[in-house]
Short mmCIF file of C-alpha atoms in Angstrom, two decimals:
data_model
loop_
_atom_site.label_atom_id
_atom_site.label_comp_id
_atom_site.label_asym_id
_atom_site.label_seq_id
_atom_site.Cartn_x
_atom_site.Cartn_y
_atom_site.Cartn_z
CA UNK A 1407 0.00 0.00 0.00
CA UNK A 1408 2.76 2.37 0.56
CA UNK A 1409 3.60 2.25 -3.32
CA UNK A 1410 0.29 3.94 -3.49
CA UNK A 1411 -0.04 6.07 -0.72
CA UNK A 1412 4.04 7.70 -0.85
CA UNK A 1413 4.06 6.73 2.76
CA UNK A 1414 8.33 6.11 3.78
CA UNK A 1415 7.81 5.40 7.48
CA UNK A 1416 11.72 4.24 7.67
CA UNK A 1417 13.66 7.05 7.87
CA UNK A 1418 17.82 7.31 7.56
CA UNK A 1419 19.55 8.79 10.95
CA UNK A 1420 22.62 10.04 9.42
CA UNK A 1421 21.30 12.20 6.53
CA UNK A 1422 16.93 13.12 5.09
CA UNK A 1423 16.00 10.33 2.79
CA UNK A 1424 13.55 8.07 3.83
CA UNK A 1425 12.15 4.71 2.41
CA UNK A 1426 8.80 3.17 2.36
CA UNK A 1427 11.09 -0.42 3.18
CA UNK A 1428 13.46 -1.22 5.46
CA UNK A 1429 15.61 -3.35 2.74
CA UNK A 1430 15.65 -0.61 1.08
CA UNK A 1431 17.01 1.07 3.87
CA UNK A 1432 19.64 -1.21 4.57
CA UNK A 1433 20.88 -0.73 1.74
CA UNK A 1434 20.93 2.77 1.46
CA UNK A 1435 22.43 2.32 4.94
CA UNK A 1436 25.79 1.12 3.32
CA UNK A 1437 27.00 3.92 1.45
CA UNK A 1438 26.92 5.67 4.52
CA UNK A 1439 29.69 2.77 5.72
CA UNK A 1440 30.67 1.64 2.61
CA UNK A 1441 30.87 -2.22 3.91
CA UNK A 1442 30.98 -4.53 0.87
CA UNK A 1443 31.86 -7.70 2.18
CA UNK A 1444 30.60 -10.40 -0.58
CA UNK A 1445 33.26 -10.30 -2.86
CA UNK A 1446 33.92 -12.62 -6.31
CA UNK A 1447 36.56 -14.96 -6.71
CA UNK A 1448 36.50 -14.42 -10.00
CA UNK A 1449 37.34 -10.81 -10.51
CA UNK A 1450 37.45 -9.54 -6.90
CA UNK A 1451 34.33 -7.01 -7.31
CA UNK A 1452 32.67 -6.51 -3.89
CA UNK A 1453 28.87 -5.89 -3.18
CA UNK A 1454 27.09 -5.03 -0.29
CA UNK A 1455 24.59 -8.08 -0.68
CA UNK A 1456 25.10 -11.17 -1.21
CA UNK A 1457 21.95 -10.95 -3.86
CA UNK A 1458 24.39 -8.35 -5.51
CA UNK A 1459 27.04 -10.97 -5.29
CA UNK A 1460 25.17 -13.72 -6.79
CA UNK A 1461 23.50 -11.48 -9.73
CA UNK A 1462 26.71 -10.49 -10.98
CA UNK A 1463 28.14 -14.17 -11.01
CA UNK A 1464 25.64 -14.49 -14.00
CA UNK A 1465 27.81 -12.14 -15.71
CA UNK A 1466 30.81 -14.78 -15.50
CA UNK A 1467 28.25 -17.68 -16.18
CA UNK A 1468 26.34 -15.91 -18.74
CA UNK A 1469 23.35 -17.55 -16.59
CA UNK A 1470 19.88 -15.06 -18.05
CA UNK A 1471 17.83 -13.55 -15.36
CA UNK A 1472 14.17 -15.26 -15.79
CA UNK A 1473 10.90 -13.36 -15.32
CA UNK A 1474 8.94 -15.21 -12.81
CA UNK A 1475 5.69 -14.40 -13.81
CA UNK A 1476 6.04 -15.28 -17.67
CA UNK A 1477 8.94 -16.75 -18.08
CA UNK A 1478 10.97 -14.20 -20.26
CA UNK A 1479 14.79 -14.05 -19.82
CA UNK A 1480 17.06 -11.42 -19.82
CA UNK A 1481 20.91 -10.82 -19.67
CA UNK A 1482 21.35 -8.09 -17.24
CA UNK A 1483 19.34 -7.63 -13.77
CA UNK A 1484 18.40 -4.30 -14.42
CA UNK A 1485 16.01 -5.15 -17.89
CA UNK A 1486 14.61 -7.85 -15.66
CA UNK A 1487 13.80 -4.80 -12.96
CA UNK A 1488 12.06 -3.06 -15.91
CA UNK A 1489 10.28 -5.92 -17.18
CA UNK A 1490 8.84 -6.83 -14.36
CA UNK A 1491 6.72 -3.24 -13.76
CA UNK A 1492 4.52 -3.89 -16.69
CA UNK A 1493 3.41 -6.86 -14.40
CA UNK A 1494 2.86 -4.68 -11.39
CA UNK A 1495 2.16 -1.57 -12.90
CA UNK A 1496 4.47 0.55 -11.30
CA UNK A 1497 5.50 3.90 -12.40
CA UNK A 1498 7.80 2.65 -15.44
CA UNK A 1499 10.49 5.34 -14.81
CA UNK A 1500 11.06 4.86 -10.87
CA UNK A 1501 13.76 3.30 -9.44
CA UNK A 1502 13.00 0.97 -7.13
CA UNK A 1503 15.58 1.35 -4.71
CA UNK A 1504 15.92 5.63 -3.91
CA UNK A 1505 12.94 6.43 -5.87
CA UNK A 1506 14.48 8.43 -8.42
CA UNK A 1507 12.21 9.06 -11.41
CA UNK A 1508 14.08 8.99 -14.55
CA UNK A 1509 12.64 10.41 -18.11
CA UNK A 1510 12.75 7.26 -19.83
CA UNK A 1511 14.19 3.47 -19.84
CA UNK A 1512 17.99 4.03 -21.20
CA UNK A 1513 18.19 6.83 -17.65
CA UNK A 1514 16.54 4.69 -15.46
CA UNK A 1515 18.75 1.56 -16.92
CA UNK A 1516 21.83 3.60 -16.30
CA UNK A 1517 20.66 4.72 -12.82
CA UNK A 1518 20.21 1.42 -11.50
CA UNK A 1519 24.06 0.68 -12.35
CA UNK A 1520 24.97 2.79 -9.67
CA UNK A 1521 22.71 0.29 -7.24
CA UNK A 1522 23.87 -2.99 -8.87
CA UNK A 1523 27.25 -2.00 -10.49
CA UNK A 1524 26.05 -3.72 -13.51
CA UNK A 1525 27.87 -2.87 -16.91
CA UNK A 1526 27.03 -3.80 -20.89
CA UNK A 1527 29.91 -5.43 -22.19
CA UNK A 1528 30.86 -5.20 -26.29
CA UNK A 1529 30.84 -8.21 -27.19
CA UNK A 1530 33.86 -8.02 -29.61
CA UNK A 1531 36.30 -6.40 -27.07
CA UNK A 1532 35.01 -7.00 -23.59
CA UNK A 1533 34.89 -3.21 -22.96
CA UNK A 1534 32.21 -2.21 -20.45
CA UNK A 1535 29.73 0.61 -20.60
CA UNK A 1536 26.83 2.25 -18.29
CA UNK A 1537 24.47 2.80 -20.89
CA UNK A 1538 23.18 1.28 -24.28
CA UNK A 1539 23.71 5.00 -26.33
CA UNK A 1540 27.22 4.53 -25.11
CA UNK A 1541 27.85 0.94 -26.19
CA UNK A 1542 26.13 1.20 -29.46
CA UNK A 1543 28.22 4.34 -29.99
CA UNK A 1544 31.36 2.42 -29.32
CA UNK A 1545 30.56 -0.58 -31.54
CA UNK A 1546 30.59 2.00 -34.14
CA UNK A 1547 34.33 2.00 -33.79
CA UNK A 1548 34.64 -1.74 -34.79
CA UNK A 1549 31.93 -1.90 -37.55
CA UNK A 1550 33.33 1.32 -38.76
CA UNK A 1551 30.10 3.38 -39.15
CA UNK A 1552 29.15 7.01 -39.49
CA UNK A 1553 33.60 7.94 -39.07
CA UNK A 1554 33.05 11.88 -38.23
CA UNK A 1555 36.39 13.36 -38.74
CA UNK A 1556 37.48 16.96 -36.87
CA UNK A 1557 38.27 19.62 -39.74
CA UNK A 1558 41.41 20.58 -37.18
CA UNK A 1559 42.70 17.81 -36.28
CA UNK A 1560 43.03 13.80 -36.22
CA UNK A 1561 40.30 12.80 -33.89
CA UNK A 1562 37.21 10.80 -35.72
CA UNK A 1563 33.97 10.85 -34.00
CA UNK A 1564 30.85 7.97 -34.99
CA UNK A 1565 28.05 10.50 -33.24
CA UNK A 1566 27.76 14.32 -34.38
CA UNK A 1567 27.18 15.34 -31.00
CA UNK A 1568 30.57 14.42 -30.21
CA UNK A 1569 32.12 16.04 -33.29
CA UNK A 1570 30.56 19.30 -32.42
CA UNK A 1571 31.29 19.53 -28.70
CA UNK A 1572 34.92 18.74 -30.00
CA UNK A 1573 34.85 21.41 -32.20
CA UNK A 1574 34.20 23.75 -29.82
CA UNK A 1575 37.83 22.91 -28.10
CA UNK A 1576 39.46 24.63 -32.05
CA UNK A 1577 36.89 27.54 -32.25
CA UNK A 1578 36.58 28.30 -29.00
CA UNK A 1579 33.21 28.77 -28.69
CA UNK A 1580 31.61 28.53 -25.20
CA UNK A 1581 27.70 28.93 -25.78
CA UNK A 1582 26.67 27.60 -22.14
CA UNK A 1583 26.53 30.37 -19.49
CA UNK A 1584 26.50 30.13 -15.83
CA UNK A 1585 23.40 32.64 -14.42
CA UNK A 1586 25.15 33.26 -11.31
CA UNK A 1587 28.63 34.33 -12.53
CA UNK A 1588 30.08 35.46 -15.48
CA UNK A 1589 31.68 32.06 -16.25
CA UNK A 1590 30.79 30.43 -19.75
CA UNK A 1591 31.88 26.75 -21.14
CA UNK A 1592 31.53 24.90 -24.09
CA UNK A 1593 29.75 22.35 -22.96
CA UNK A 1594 26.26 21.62 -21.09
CA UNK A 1595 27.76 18.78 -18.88
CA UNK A 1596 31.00 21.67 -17.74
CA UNK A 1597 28.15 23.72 -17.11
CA UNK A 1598 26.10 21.67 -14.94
CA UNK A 1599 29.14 20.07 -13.03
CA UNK A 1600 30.13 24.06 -12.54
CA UNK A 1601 26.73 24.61 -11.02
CA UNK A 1602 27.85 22.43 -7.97
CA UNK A 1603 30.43 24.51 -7.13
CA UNK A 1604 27.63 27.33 -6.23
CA UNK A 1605 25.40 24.73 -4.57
CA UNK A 1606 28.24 22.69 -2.96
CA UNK A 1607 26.89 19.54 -4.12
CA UNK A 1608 29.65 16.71 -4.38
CA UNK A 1609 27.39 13.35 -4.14
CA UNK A 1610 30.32 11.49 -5.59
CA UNK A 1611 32.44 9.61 -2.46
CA UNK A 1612 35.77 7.95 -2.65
CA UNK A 1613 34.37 4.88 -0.32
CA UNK A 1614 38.23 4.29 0.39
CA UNK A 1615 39.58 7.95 1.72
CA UNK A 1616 35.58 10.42 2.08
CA UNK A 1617 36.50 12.65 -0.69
CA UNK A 1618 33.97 13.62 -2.64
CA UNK A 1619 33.66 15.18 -6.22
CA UNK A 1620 31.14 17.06 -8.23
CA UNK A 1621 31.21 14.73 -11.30
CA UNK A 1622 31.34 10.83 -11.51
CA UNK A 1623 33.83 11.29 -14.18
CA UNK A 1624 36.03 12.98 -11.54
CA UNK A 1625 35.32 10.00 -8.79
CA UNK A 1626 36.55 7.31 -11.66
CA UNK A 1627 39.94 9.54 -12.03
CA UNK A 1628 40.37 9.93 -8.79
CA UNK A 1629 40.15 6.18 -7.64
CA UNK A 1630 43.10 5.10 -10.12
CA UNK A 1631 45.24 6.82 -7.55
CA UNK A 1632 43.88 3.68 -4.94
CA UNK A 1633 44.12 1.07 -7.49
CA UNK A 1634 47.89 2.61 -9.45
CA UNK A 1635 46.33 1.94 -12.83
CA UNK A 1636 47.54 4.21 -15.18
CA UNK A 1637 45.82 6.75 -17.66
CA UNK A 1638 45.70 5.19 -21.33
CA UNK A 1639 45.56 7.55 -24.65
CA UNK A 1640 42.82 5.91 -26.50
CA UNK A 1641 44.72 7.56 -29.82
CA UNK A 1642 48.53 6.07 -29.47
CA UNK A 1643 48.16 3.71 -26.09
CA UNK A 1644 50.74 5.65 -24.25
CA UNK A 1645 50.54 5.45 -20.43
CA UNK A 1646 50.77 7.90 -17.97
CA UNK A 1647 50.73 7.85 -13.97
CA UNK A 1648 47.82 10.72 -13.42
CA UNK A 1649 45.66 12.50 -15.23
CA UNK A 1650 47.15 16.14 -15.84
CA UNK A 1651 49.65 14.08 -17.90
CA UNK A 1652 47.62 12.76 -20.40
CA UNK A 1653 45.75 15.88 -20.54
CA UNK A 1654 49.30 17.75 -22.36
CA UNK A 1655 49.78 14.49 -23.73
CA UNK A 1656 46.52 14.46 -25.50
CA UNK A 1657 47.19 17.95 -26.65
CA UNK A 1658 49.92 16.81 -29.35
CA UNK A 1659 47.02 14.79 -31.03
CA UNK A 1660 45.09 17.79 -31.43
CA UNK A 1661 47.14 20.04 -32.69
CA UNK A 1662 46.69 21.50 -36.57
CA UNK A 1663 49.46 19.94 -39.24
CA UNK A 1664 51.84 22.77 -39.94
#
């Protein structure tokens, strides 16, 4: 009834959100303590469940998740999650776990990574991704598809989007303004992550030292300093021990042919 009624009589002590379970609390409960004690053998990930846990051993299996109610299989948990509301007749867009509402199934897919840690895999060179635009985007580079290439430079591009935000980076153009400062950027994403700095909003925690970060982008970088492994020019391979390196490094790619 409390799907119905938005009644969340469980409520978390250490920050506002409450939850109309208290499973669902639990686990909100441990990114407050970041305990993840069910780890795999296989490739060492850790999850704070041991449902998590035995999901993601599917992955390794290649075991499909089966709808219950009408048998229908799936290969990742999180299409099984959306399945399953057009049996109950849930909100389609909601997660089910923090009750975000999301716009449409690709968001809401994506979202639920960050509850799962759930990734779609290419299937021709194991690379992972959060989202389906951003896989079938990739498998563009193997099938060779839509190649974009920059007027300015050598990069090649399989979505226009991406061709014109990097374009932006040669003409300099910075159409996205911030409304509190005088501070423009070339890009919506620079924009919003900019935003936070006025709000002070850093929901992205390093579970290993607190810190936190405006962008999830930022959190990934960051972490490599925990783990050593190095930063990897997607253009020549090179390595390089942080980030600021690559950066220059990726600098000699772009520049103009004398």
């Amino acid at each position: 009834m409390r799907m119905h009624t938005g009644e969340k009589p469980f409520g978390c002590k250490l920050c506002s959100k409450r939850f109309t379970r208290p499973s669902c609390l639990n686990l909100h409960m441990k990114t407050h303590t970041g305990d993840k004690p069910w780890k795999c053998q296989i490739c060492k990930n850790s999850y704070r469940f041991s449902s998590n846990l035995t999901r993601h051993m599917k992955t390794h299996t290649k075991e499909k998740f089966s709808c219950k109610l009408c048998g229908q299989e799936f290969r990742h948990y999180s299409q099984l999650s959306l399945h399953r509301r057009e049996h109950t007749g849930r909100q389609p867009y909601k997660c089910a776990l923090c009750d975000k509402i999301c716009n449409n199934t690709s968001q809401l897919q994506t979202h639920m990574t960050q509850h799962t840690g759930e990734k779609l895999t290419c299937a021709t060179c194991d690379k992972k991704f959060t989202n389906k635009y951003a896989l079938n985007s990739h498998l563009k580079t193997h099938t060779g598809d839509n190649k974009l290439n920059c007027s300015f430079c050598d990069h090649i591009f399989t979505c226009s989007g991406d061709l014109k935000r990097h374009t932006r980076i040669h003409s300099g153009e910075k159409p996205f303004d911030c409304e509190l400062c005088s501070k423009t950027f070339s890009q919506s994403s620079t924009l919003n992550a900019h935003m936070k700095v006025h709000s002070g909003d850093k929901p992205w925690r390093c579970q290993i030292c607190n810190k936190s970060y405006t962008r999830s982008g930022s959190l990934t970088i960051h972490m490599k300093t925990h783990t050593g492994e190095k930063f990897s020019c997607k253009l020549c391979g090179q390595e390089f021990r942080n980030f600021y390196q690559l950066s220059v490094h990726k600098r000699n790619h772009g520049k103009k042919p004398i």
